[in-house]
């Protein structure tokens, strides 16, 4: 359901079948990508199901995304057909080479409501999801029917989904987690409530949770803060039995607030790169579960997936030691990157610990096994930088900063500065009193007690809110560098004596300042 528009399973099936027959008539067939661009609602769901039933692969396009990004996704994916509404022509730029079908102007009543007679194979393309690329251009991840089917079944069982459940669908449709959170409820006969295109306020979200009797709720951690504030204030009678957070780091402060405010039956931390079919790992916590680390663990495998922590030579590391996470599976991996054989070969490797022909995906995430058999996320391998000749893992600094500061969210960025790169820590604090009481010197001293001096940020910046990407993750590129001249002037102590003056001149010459 969306708003006042309610759709039964039978009506959803009939509408999707009718549209699928139309798509087959338009030439949609196996492995053919079809763009799907609608504002959030029932039509969005009908369109994606219809593309699957016709044998094609849907490419979900969020109209709220920037035009340049949408244009790139349409061109790079090679779609020939775009399903959309006539009201979105300005938001979703479609070149003349792509046929646009405006469903608000189409009448499908003459098409059969029967399931189309289409054959499928396991490795057939089901959908394309575009994720951020290191070159600045998004890359398309090609997901299969076998991977989606396996994941929907196994994650639904882990959630304990039943026809009595009601799930609020919240994530952007271009985010891979959104696919899981509509496919799973439908596969298990649950009721699905779709939020509006415009992001709801915490008050509106809370009202819907109560009015619709929502039992399964999934949010990005960055949205949960305001929601918990409102719930703490209004004390609504919620029926939510399971709260899932995913898409970005789940901090201990957020976890503690969830436990304090909601006293939930269960909390789930969902982890996974798009390339491994949404959430190949989850961590489940209950009312009595304590969290002592800075971030929630990423848990254990979902379904028939294999988890390896390996060193650069692909050897397993000892228990408790950190290494890079590789995920192996027979069907729980993407086919690869659309049109990027080079990148596919770089990230999807032969699995030396699996059966012949099986693959594993190199996540780029630094992790370790805990003594209790749960995996802990430590940061990104590609967040490693060199500071003063030392290789530094930014995620390790962020974890320590999070633990010591108690901030809602933290990020550490290496900015260019006079004399070379310098680290800057960013903290999100929405409590104005906490911001007022913030003592940078004390916190830096506490960091220095736990970290080498080259890993201690040069300065800390407190923000009311850290910038986020469209996917809801911290946007580090928009965390601007401080004014180094002002900082250096504020901490400058003039050299005294002949020796200090000489050393000062030598360092100025060496550093070019």
XYZ file of N, CA and C in Angstrom, residues 154-391:
714
model
N 16.495 -16.984 2.288
C 17.282 -17.164 3.513
C 17.175 -15.971 4.461
N 17.156 -14.756 3.925
C 17.062 -13.596 4.817
C 15.660 -13.505 5.410
N 14.651 -13.923 4.639
C 13.289 -13.954 5.173
C 13.154 -14.920 6.334
N 13.849 -16.060 6.223
C 13.833 -17.037 7.314
C 14.557 -16.493 8.540
N 15.686 -15.796 8.335
C 16.410 -15.208 9.473
C 15.548 -14.159 10.189
N 14.773 -13.406 9.414
C 13.894 -12.391 9.999
C 12.669 -13.019 10.660
N 12.353 -14.256 10.283
C 11.140 -14.892 10.779
C 9.889 -14.259 10.207
N 9.946 -13.864 8.921
C 8.820 -13.173 8.287
C 7.600 -14.090 8.185
N 6.410 -13.510 8.407
C 5.144 -14.239 8.288
C 4.105 -13.329 7.631
N 2.963 -13.895 7.202
C 1.893 -13.054 6.644
C 1.339 -12.038 7.638
N 1.622 -12.208 8.915
C 1.135 -11.251 9.922
C 2.010 -10.007 10.020
N 3.182 -10.039 9.387
C 4.094 -8.901 9.479
C 3.673 -7.755 8.560
N 4.024 -6.551 8.996
C 3.818 -5.334 8.205
C 5.162 -4.619 8.142
N 5.660 -4.384 6.933
C 6.970 -3.740 6.794
C 6.841 -2.362 6.156
N 7.561 -1.400 6.721
C 7.652 -0.064 6.132
C 8.827 -0.038 5.167
N 8.542 0.237 3.888
C 9.610 0.326 2.883
C 10.099 1.763 2.846
N 11.377 1.954 3.184
C 11.884 3.302 3.433
C 13.002 3.726 2.495
N 13.867 2.796 2.070
C 15.096 3.140 1.349
C 14.822 3.608 -0.074
N 15.746 4.428 -0.609
C 15.695 4.843 -2.010
C 15.684 3.621 -2.904
N 14.876 3.652 -3.956
C 14.731 2.493 -4.828
C 16.012 2.196 -5.601
N 16.923 3.142 -5.690
C 18.198 2.902 -6.369
C 19.238 2.274 -5.448
N 18.868 2.063 -4.193
C 19.758 1.444 -3.209
C 19.464 -0.046 -3.171
N 20.505 -0.895 -3.168
C 20.268 -2.339 -3.287
C 19.459 -2.899 -2.131
N 19.590 -2.299 -0.945
C 18.804 -2.770 0.184
C 17.313 -2.625 -0.037
N 16.912 -1.693 -0.906
C 15.493 -1.496 -1.189
C 14.893 -2.711 -1.878
N 15.686 -3.407 -2.696
C 15.188 -4.599 -3.391
C 14.836 -5.684 -2.377
N 15.752 -5.908 -1.437
C 15.484 -6.910 -0.386
C 14.220 -6.586 0.381
N 14.056 -5.301 0.714
C 12.987 -4.948 1.633
C 11.622 -4.805 0.980
N 11.505 -4.989 -0.363
C 10.171 -5.213 -0.934
C 9.997 -6.653 -1.383
N 11.077 -7.298 -1.815
C 10.968 -8.674 -2.304
C 10.684 -9.653 -1.165
N 11.328 -9.469 -0.018
C 11.143 -10.402 1.103
C 9.712 -10.365 1.648
N 9.144 -9.190 1.970
C 7.760 -9.192 2.458
C 6.779 -9.821 1.467
N 6.957 -9.537 0.175
C 6.043 -10.110 -0.813
C 6.205 -11.623 -0.895
N 7.435 -12.117 -0.812
C 7.674 -13.562 -0.896
C 7.076 -14.304 0.294
N 6.950 -13.630 1.435
C 6.440 -14.288 2.639
C 5.003 -13.870 2.975
N 4.346 -13.175 2.034
C 2.941 -12.840 2.216
C 2.667 -11.745 3.210
N 3.665 -10.928 3.524
C 3.484 -9.836 4.487
C 2.876 -8.617 3.795
N 2.466 -7.639 4.595
C 1.934 -6.393 4.036
C 3.070 -5.382 3.926
N 3.094 -4.643 2.818
C 4.159 -3.679 2.546
C 3.586 -2.269 2.517
N 4.174 -1.376 3.309
C 3.775 0.030 3.356
C 4.911 0.848 2.754
N 4.625 1.602 1.694
C 5.656 2.355 0.977
C 5.572 3.826 1.372
N 6.693 4.381 1.818
C 6.685 5.807 2.178
C 6.615 6.665 0.921
N 6.334 7.961 1.111
C 6.237 8.900 -0.004
C 7.611 9.184 -0.602
N 7.597 9.878 -1.765
C 8.855 10.235 -2.414
C 9.668 11.195 -1.551
N 8.998 12.215 -1.007
C 9.692 13.156 -0.120
C 9.968 12.474 1.218
N 11.182 12.673 1.737
C 11.566 12.029 2.991
C 10.676 12.525 4.120
N 10.081 11.616 4.850
C 9.193 11.969 5.939
C 9.959 12.550 7.120
N 9.265 13.401 7.861
C 9.797 13.843 9.146
C 9.712 12.677 10.125
N 10.424 12.797 11.225
C 10.364 11.752 12.246
C 8.940 11.592 12.772
N 8.224 12.711 12.904
C 6.847 12.659 13.398
C 5.952 11.886 12.434
N 6.083 12.161 11.129
C 5.280 11.469 10.128
C 5.596 9.971 10.118
N 6.884 9.638 10.157
C 7.276 8.227 10.172
C 6.678 7.517 11.374
N 6.754 8.154 12.519
C 6.224 7.562 13.744
C 4.712 7.357 13.648
N 4.017 8.331 13.069
C 2.564 8.215 12.892
C 2.214 6.999 12.041
N 2.964 6.804 10.950
C 2.695 5.673 10.058
C 3.012 4.349 10.756
N 4.105 4.307 11.512
C 4.439 3.089 12.260
C 3.279 2.670 13.160
N 2.633 3.657 13.782
C 1.521 3.369 14.690
C 0.262 3.015 13.909
N -0.107 3.866 12.937
C -1.370 3.690 12.213
C -1.433 2.376 11.448
N -0.321 1.978 10.858
C -0.312 0.765 10.032
C 0.116 -0.478 10.812
N 0.451 -0.325 12.067
C 0.853 -1.479 12.861
C 2.117 -2.141 12.347
N 3.094 -1.317 11.949
C 4.334 -1.833 11.360
C 5.073 -2.705 12.375
N 5.533 -3.889 11.904
C 6.282 -4.811 12.764
C 7.749 -4.927 12.361
N 8.078 -4.586 11.099
C 9.450 -4.648 10.603
C 9.820 -3.265 10.078
N 10.852 -2.655 10.652
C 11.257 -1.304 10.247
C 12.754 -1.279 9.977
N 13.134 -0.722 8.828
C 14.546 -0.657 8.427
C 14.902 0.783 8.077
N 15.974 1.306 8.688
C 16.385 2.685 8.470
C 17.907 2.775 8.390
N 18.428 3.815 7.717
C 19.865 4.101 7.843
C 20.130 4.699 9.220
N 21.290 4.422 9.830
C 21.576 4.951 11.173
C 21.445 6.464 11.275
N 21.771 7.185 10.190
C 21.730 8.645 10.238
C 20.308 9.179 10.404
N 19.288 8.376 10.058
C 17.899 8.820 10.197
C 17.342 8.496 11.581
N 17.949 7.534 12.245
C 17.387 7.024 13.488
C 17.452 8.042 14.622
N 18.483 8.901 14.642
C 18.616 9.880 15.715
C 17.374 10.736 15.906
N 16.937 11.476 14.861
C 15.724 12.282 14.998
C 14.486 11.442 15.315
N 14.427 10.226 14.761
C 13.279 9.357 15.029
C 13.217 8.971 16.509
N 14.367 8.645 17.079
C 14.402 8.298 18.503
C 14.047 9.497 19.375
N 14.474 10.692 18.955
C 14.116 11.903 19.700
C 12.598 12.045 19.782
N 11.945 11.831 18.626
C 10.487 12.004 18.591
C 9.786 10.903 19.388
N 10.254 9.673 19.251
C 9.640 8.566 19.987
C 9.802 8.778 21.490
N 10.974 9.250 21.899
C 11.218 9.516 23.317
C 10.277 10.593 23.837
N 9.969 11.576 22.980
C 9.088 12.682 23.375
C 7.615 12.266 23.372
N 7.182 11.580 22.301
C 5.754 11.306 22.114
C 5.295 9.991 22.737
N 6.235 9.069 22.980
C 5.938 7.767 23.598
C 4.761 7.052 22.917
N 4.882 6.778 21.617
C 3.797 6.105 20.894
C 3.734 4.612 21.236
N 2.598 4.013 20.948
C 2.416 2.573 21.167
C 2.817 1.838 19.887
N 4.083 1.433 19.802
C 4.612 0.803 18.596
C 4.508 -0.711 18.677
N 4.302 -1.335 17.503
C 4.244 -2.792 17.417
C 5.474 -3.374 16.722
N 6.479 -2.542 16.484
C 7.672 -2.994 15.764
C 8.387 -4.062 16.591
N 8.577 -5.238 15.991
C 9.272 -6.327 16.687
C 10.727 -6.455 16.250
N 11.078 -5.816 15.131
C 12.446 -5.932 14.627
C 12.855 -4.630 13.959
N 13.965 -4.055 14.431
C 14.520 -2.820 13.876
C 15.830 -3.152 13.177
N 15.929 -2.787 11.906
C 17.156 -3.031 11.150
C 17.813 -1.709 10.798
N 19.130 -1.640 11.006
C 19.924 -0.508 10.548
C 20.959 -1.032 9.574
N 21.188 -0.305 8.501
C 22.156 -0.757 7.511
C 22.507 0.357 6.555
N 23.545 0.119 5.752
C 23.953 1.091 4.749
C 25.129 1.945 5.173
N 25.406 2.010 6.474
C 26.542 2.766 6.986
C 26.862 2.259 8.387
N 27.952 2.757 8.955
C 28.393 2.269 10.260
C 27.326 2.517 11.328
N 27.091 1.510 12.149
C 26.093 1.525 13.217
C 26.853 1.722 14.532
N 26.793 2.941 15.073
C 27.631 3.290 16.222
C 27.046 2.795 17.544
N 27.920 2.713 18.540
C 27.485 2.261 19.864
C 26.499 3.247 20.478
N 26.694 4.540 20.243
C 25.765 5.513 20.814
C 24.362 5.302 20.264
N 24.264 5.081 18.936
C 22.956 4.819 18.342
C 22.361 3.537 18.914
N 23.193 2.515 19.057
C 22.722 1.242 19.615
C 22.195 1.430 21.039
N 22.959 2.138 21.868
C 22.545 2.344 23.258
C 21.240 3.130 23.329
N 21.082 4.108 22.445
C 19.841 4.892 22.435
C 18.663 4.040 21.983
N 18.896 3.183 20.985
C 17.839 2.266 20.553
C 17.372 1.401 21.721
N 18.330 0.850 22.448
C 17.980 -0.010 23.578
C 17.244 0.776 24.664
N 17.709 1.981 24.922
C 17.123 2.787 25.996
C 15.717 3.265 25.646
N 15.543 3.779 24.427
C 14.268 4.392 24.048
C 13.232 3.353 23.638
N 13.655 2.349 22.854
C 12.699 1.414 22.261
C 12.510 0.135 23.063
N 13.554 -0.267 23.787
C 13.532 -1.583 24.443
C 13.021 -2.643 23.462
N 13.693 -2.756 22.313
C 13.164 -3.572 21.216
C 13.321 -5.071 21.455
N 12.453 -5.843 20.796
C 12.596 -7.297 20.834
C 13.890 -7.716 20.139
N 14.200 -7.019 19.024
C 15.395 -7.401 18.268
C 15.915 -6.206 17.475
N 17.243 -6.118 17.394
C 17.922 -5.137 16.547
C 18.802 -5.910 15.578
N 18.772 -5.520 14.303
C 19.598 -6.176 13.289
C 20.515 -5.144 12.647
N 21.797 -5.469 12.582
C 22.746 -4.671 11.808
C 23.002 -5.417 10.507
N 22.576 -4.834 9.390
C 22.743 -5.481 8.092
C 23.999 -4.988 7.401
N 24.810 -5.926 6.906
C 26.058 -5.569 6.226
C 26.117 -6.255 4.871
N 26.679 -5.542 3.894
C 26.975 -6.217 2.643
C 27.181 -5.283 1.475
N 28.193 -5.561 0.659
C 28.338 -4.840 -0.608
C 27.264 -5.299 -1.596
N 26.874 -4.419 -2.499
C 25.892 -4.761 -3.525
C 26.307 -6.009 -4.291
N 27.603 -6.172 -4.498
C 28.127 -7.282 -5.296
C 27.869 -8.651 -4.678
N 27.491 -8.685 -3.395
C 27.250 -9.959 -2.711
C 25.772 -10.161 -2.394
N 24.905 -9.484 -3.132
C 23.440 -9.591 -3.029
C 22.951 -9.076 -1.669
N 22.891 -7.781 -1.585
C 22.313 -7.017 -0.476
C 23.040 -7.258 0.851
N 22.510 -8.117 1.720
C 23.088 -8.299 3.059
C 23.512 -9.753 3.269
N 24.727 -10.106 2.873
C 25.201 -11.473 3.092
C 25.515 -11.773 4.554
N 25.531 -10.726 5.399
C 25.809 -10.900 6.819
C 24.871 -10.016 7.640
N 24.424 -10.542 8.774
C 23.671 -9.720 9.725
C 24.110 -10.059 11.146
N 23.959 -9.073 12.020
C 24.187 -9.270 13.458
C 22.879 -9.007 14.164
N 22.444 -9.950 14.987
C 21.187 -9.831 15.711
C 21.459 -9.582 17.192
N 20.791 -8.584 17.738
C 20.933 -8.247 19.153
C 19.550 -8.188 19.789
N 19.524 -8.441 21.089
C 18.258 -8.481 21.817
C 18.353 -7.573 23.043
N 17.314 -7.555 23.849
C 17.247 -6.605 24.964
C 18.430 -6.744 25.915
N 18.932 -7.979 26.064
C 20.015 -8.191 27.031
C 21.400 -8.105 26.399
N 21.474 -7.832 25.097
C 22.763 -7.814 24.404
C 23.496 -6.503 24.657
N 24.697 -6.591 25.228
C 25.513 -5.403 25.472
C 26.507 -5.208 24.332
N 26.829 -3.960 24.056
C 27.788 -3.621 23.005
C 28.917 -2.813 23.632
N 30.132 -3.342 23.567
C 31.273 -2.663 24.183
C 32.175 -1.995 23.157
N 32.063 -2.374 21.884
C 32.909 -1.795 20.838
C 32.295 -0.504 20.317
N 33.060 0.260 19.542
C 32.584 1.542 19.026
C 31.481 1.368 17.996
N 31.505 0.256 17.266
C 30.509 -0.008 16.233
C 29.895 -1.383 16.446
N 28.672 -1.551 15.986
C 28.030 -2.859 16.062
C 28.758 -3.840 15.152
N 28.913 -5.098 15.575
C 29.534 -6.098 14.701
C 28.686 -6.311 13.450
N 29.304 -6.909 12.423
C 28.550 -7.186 11.191
C 28.040 -8.618 11.161
N 28.388 -9.423 12.176
C 27.678 -10.649 12.407
C 28.179 -11.899 11.733
N 27.219 -12.682 11.223
C 27.493 -13.987 10.637
C 26.833 -14.084 9.268
N 27.175 -15.141 8.529
C 26.713 -15.288 7.145
C 25.219 -15.591 7.069
N 24.591 -15.086 6.011
C 23.197 -15.389 5.691
C 23.190 -16.386 4.537
N 22.576 -17.538 4.736
C 22.489 -18.528 3.665
C 23.819 -19.210 3.395
N 23.915 -19.794 2.207
C 25.103 -20.570 1.839
C 26.192 -19.649 1.292
N 26.777 -18.899 2.185
C 27.887 -18.011 1.838
C 29.096 -18.368 2.697
N 30.272 -18.151 2.140
C 31.514 -18.459 2.852
C 32.257 -17.157 3.141
N 32.704 -16.999 4.371
C 33.382 -15.777 4.798
C 34.842 -16.081 5.088
N 35.725 -15.326 4.448
C 37.159 -15.500 4.661
C 37.777 -14.173 5.090
N 38.694 -14.228 6.044
C 39.519 -13.068 6.376
C 40.935 -13.427 5.953
N 41.444 -12.712 4.941
C 42.693 -13.106 4.296
C 43.720 -11.983 4.337
N 44.997 -12.392 4.246
C 46.082 -11.422 4.137
C 46.309 -11.103 2.657
N 47.238 -10.209 2.315
C 47.450 -9.846 0.901
C 47.826 -11.024 0.006
N 48.333 -12.121 0.591
C 48.691 -13.309 -0.197
C 47.550 -14.321 -0.224
N 46.357 -13.915 0.236
C 45.151 -14.745 0.262
C 45.267 -15.922 1.228
N 46.096 -15.779 2.254
C 46.168 -16.766 3.327
C 45.213 -16.358 4.443
N 44.601 -17.334 5.087
C 43.728 -17.034 6.221
C 44.550 -16.453 7.376
N 43.989 -15.461 8.054
C 44.689 -14.862 9.194
C 44.216 -15.536 10.477
N 45.025 -15.536 11.538
C 44.628 -16.168 12.808
C 43.427 -15.461 13.433
N 42.720 -16.177 14.286
C 41.578 -15.629 15.009
C 41.988 -14.378 15.776
N 41.205 -13.314 15.611
C 41.479 -12.064 16.310
C 42.340 -11.091 15.543
N 43.026 -11.574 14.498
C 43.861 -10.699 13.680
C 43.010 -10.065 12.580
N 43.389 -8.867 12.170
C 42.633 -8.178 11.127
C 43.118 -8.592 9.745
N 42.217 -8.528 8.791
C 42.535 -8.835 7.405
C 41.390 -8.379 6.529
N 41.499 -8.646 5.240
C 40.458 -8.225 4.304
C 39.389 -9.307 4.190
N 38.135 -8.873 4.160
C 37.014 -9.799 4.048
C 36.766 -10.177 2.593
N 36.716 -11.476 2.344
C 36.320 -12.033 1.055
C 35.064 -12.869 1.280
N 34.115 -12.760 0.371
C 32.865 -13.513 0.493
C 32.733 -14.446 -0.701
N 32.629 -15.732 -0.418
C 32.473 -16.734 -1.467
C 31.070 -17.311 -1.450
N 30.589 -17.731 -2.618
C 29.257 -18.325 -2.706
C 29.084 -18.974 -4.072
N 28.191 -19.955 -4.110
C 27.889 -20.595 -5.386
C 26.983 -19.704 -6.227
N 25.929 -19.148 -5.597
C 25.004 -18.279 -6.330
C 24.870 -16.899 -5.695
N 25.393 -16.695 -4.484
C 25.183 -15.443 -3.768
C 26.132 -14.329 -4.120
N 26.594 -14.301 -5.366
C 27.440 -13.217 -5.854
C 26.866 -12.679 -7.151
N 27.156 -11.409 -7.438
C 26.759 -10.828 -8.721
C 27.521 -11.503 -9.858
N 26.988 -11.384 -11.071
C 27.734 -11.877 -12.232
C 29.007 -11.066 -12.413
N 28.946 -9.806 -12.028
C 30.089 -8.920 -12.188
C 29.604 -7.520 -12.459
N 30.480 -6.694 -13.031
C 30.141 -5.309 -13.352
C 29.735 -5.219 -14.813
N 28.627 -4.553 -15.045
C 28.086 -4.440 -16.392
C 29.067 -3.713 -17.313
N 29.502 -4.416 -18.353
C 30.398 -3.811 -19.334
C 31.788 -3.522 -18.822
N 32.173 -4.090 -17.682
C 33.489 -3.820 -17.090
C 34.184 -5.142 -16.764
N 34.615 -5.850 -17.791
C 35.284 -7.139 -17.582
C 36.567 -6.976 -16.779
N 37.265 -5.848 -16.982
C 38.524 -5.631 -16.267
C 38.295 -5.510 -14.772
N 37.292 -4.714 -14.394
C 36.996 -4.524 -12.977
C 36.413 -5.796 -12.364
N 35.623 -6.522 -13.138
C 35.070 -7.793 -12.656
C 36.193 -8.764 -12.310
N 37.184 -8.868 -13.184
C 38.310 -9.779 -12.941
C 39.128 -9.349 -11.730
N 39.139 -8.058 -11.449
C 39.921 -7.534 -10.325
C 39.256 -7.809 -8.987
N 37.914 -7.787 -8.959
C 37.191 -7.901 -7.687
C 36.592 -9.291 -7.441
N 36.258 -10.013 -8.507
C 35.691 -11.359 -8.376
C 36.779 -12.373 -8.731
N 37.271 -13.085 -7.726
C 38.434 -13.944 -7.895
C 38.051 -15.414 -7.757
N 38.846 -16.317 -8.349
C 38.643 -17.747 -8.088
C 38.789 -18.020 -6.594
N 37.894 -18.841 -6.050
C 37.909 -19.132 -4.619
C 38.855 -20.299 -4.337
N 40.023 -20.032 -3.733
C 40.979 -21.120 -3.479
C 40.516 -22.093 -2.405
N 39.454 -21.725 -1.677
C 38.960 -22.579 -0.594
C 37.610 -23.214 -0.933
N 37.071 -22.904 -2.110
C 35.788 -23.449 -2.517
C 35.938 -24.548 -3.550
N 34.803 -24.977 -4.094
C 34.809 -26.007 -5.128
C 35.325 -25.420 -6.438
N 35.694 -26.298 -7.350
C 36.219 -25.863 -8.645
C 35.206 -24.969 -9.351
N 35.678 -23.837 -9.849
C 34.824 -22.914 -10.584
C 34.106 -21.897 -9.727
N 34.148 -22.044 -8.411
C 33.469 -21.086 -7.545
C 34.319 -19.833 -7.353
N 33.630 -18.734 -7.040
C 34.305 -17.445 -6.951
C 34.158 -16.850 -5.551
N 34.962 -15.828 -5.300
C 34.808 -15.040 -4.083
C 34.966 -13.567 -4.451
N 34.313 -12.724 -3.664
C 34.352 -11.278 -3.915
C 35.253 -10.597 -2.897
N 36.134 -9.759 -3.399
C 37.034 -8.986 -2.547
C 36.324 -7.712 -2.110
N 35.969 -7.626 -0.822
C 35.136 -6.516 -0.359
C 35.896 -5.213 -0.170
N 37.207 -5.299 0.140
C 37.950 -4.089 0.475
C 37.727 -3.634 1.903
N 37.029 -4.456 2.707
C 36.751 -4.110 4.098
C 37.727 -4.813 5.036
N 38.190 -4.068 6.018
C 39.094 -4.598 7.038
C 38.249 -5.104 8.204
N 38.420 -6.391 8.555
C 37.583 -7.010 9.581
C 38.433 -7.933 10.456
N 37.798 -8.462 11.500
C 38.438 -9.499 12.312
C 37.349 -10.343 12.964
N 37.689 -11.600 13.269
C 36.783 -12.467 14.015
C 36.922 -12.180 15.508
N 35.788 -12.055 16.189
C 35.808 -11.963 17.645
C 35.832 -13.370 18.247
N 36.102 -13.453 19.524
C 36.161 -14.752 20.196
C 34.817 -15.482 20.168
N 33.711 -14.724 20.067
C 32.391 -15.357 20.085
C 31.916 -15.781 18.703
N 32.807 -15.707 17.691
C 32.441 -16.154 16.355
C 31.720 -15.124 15.518
N 31.638 -13.904 16.014
C 31.003 -12.801 15.294
C 32.089 -11.944 14.655
N 31.804 -11.416 13.470
C 32.797 -10.612 12.767
C 32.627 -9.131 13.094
N 33.756 -8.448 13.221
C 33.776 -7.030 13.572
C 34.361 -6.232 12.412
N 33.692 -5.160 12.057
C 34.142 -4.273 10.974
C 35.103 -3.233 11.534
N 36.262 -3.070 10.862
C 37.285 -2.133 11.340
C 37.480 -0.931 10.433
N 37.077 -1.023 9.174
C 37.265 0.100 8.256
C 37.483 -0.383 6.838
N 37.818 0.557 5.973
C 38.043 0.250 4.563
C 39.537 0.127 4.286
N 39.891 -0.899 3.506
C 41.278 -1.033 3.073
C 41.692 0.194 2.268
N 40.763 0.676 1.406
C 41.109 1.819 0.561
C 41.047 3.141 1.319
N 40.754 3.090 2.613
C 40.864 4.286 3.446
C 42.249 4.385 4.069
N 43.130 3.486 3.676
C 44.503 3.561 4.151
C 45.246 4.653 3.379
N 45.928 5.491 4.109
C 46.697 6.574 3.496
C 48.068 6.613 4.157
N 48.946 7.417 3.600
C 50.263 7.590 4.212
C 50.364 8.981 4.818
N 50.716 9.009 6.097
C 50.943 10.253 6.829
C 52.354 10.200 7.396
N 53.178 11.154 6.991
C 54.567 11.208 7.484
C 55.287 9.871 7.296
N 54.974 9.201 6.189
C 55.652 7.949 5.874
C 55.009 6.723 6.480
N 54.019 6.903 7.356
C 53.348 5.775 7.992
C 52.034 5.477 7.264
N 51.732 4.189 7.076
C 50.445 3.803 6.508
C 49.400 3.827 7.623
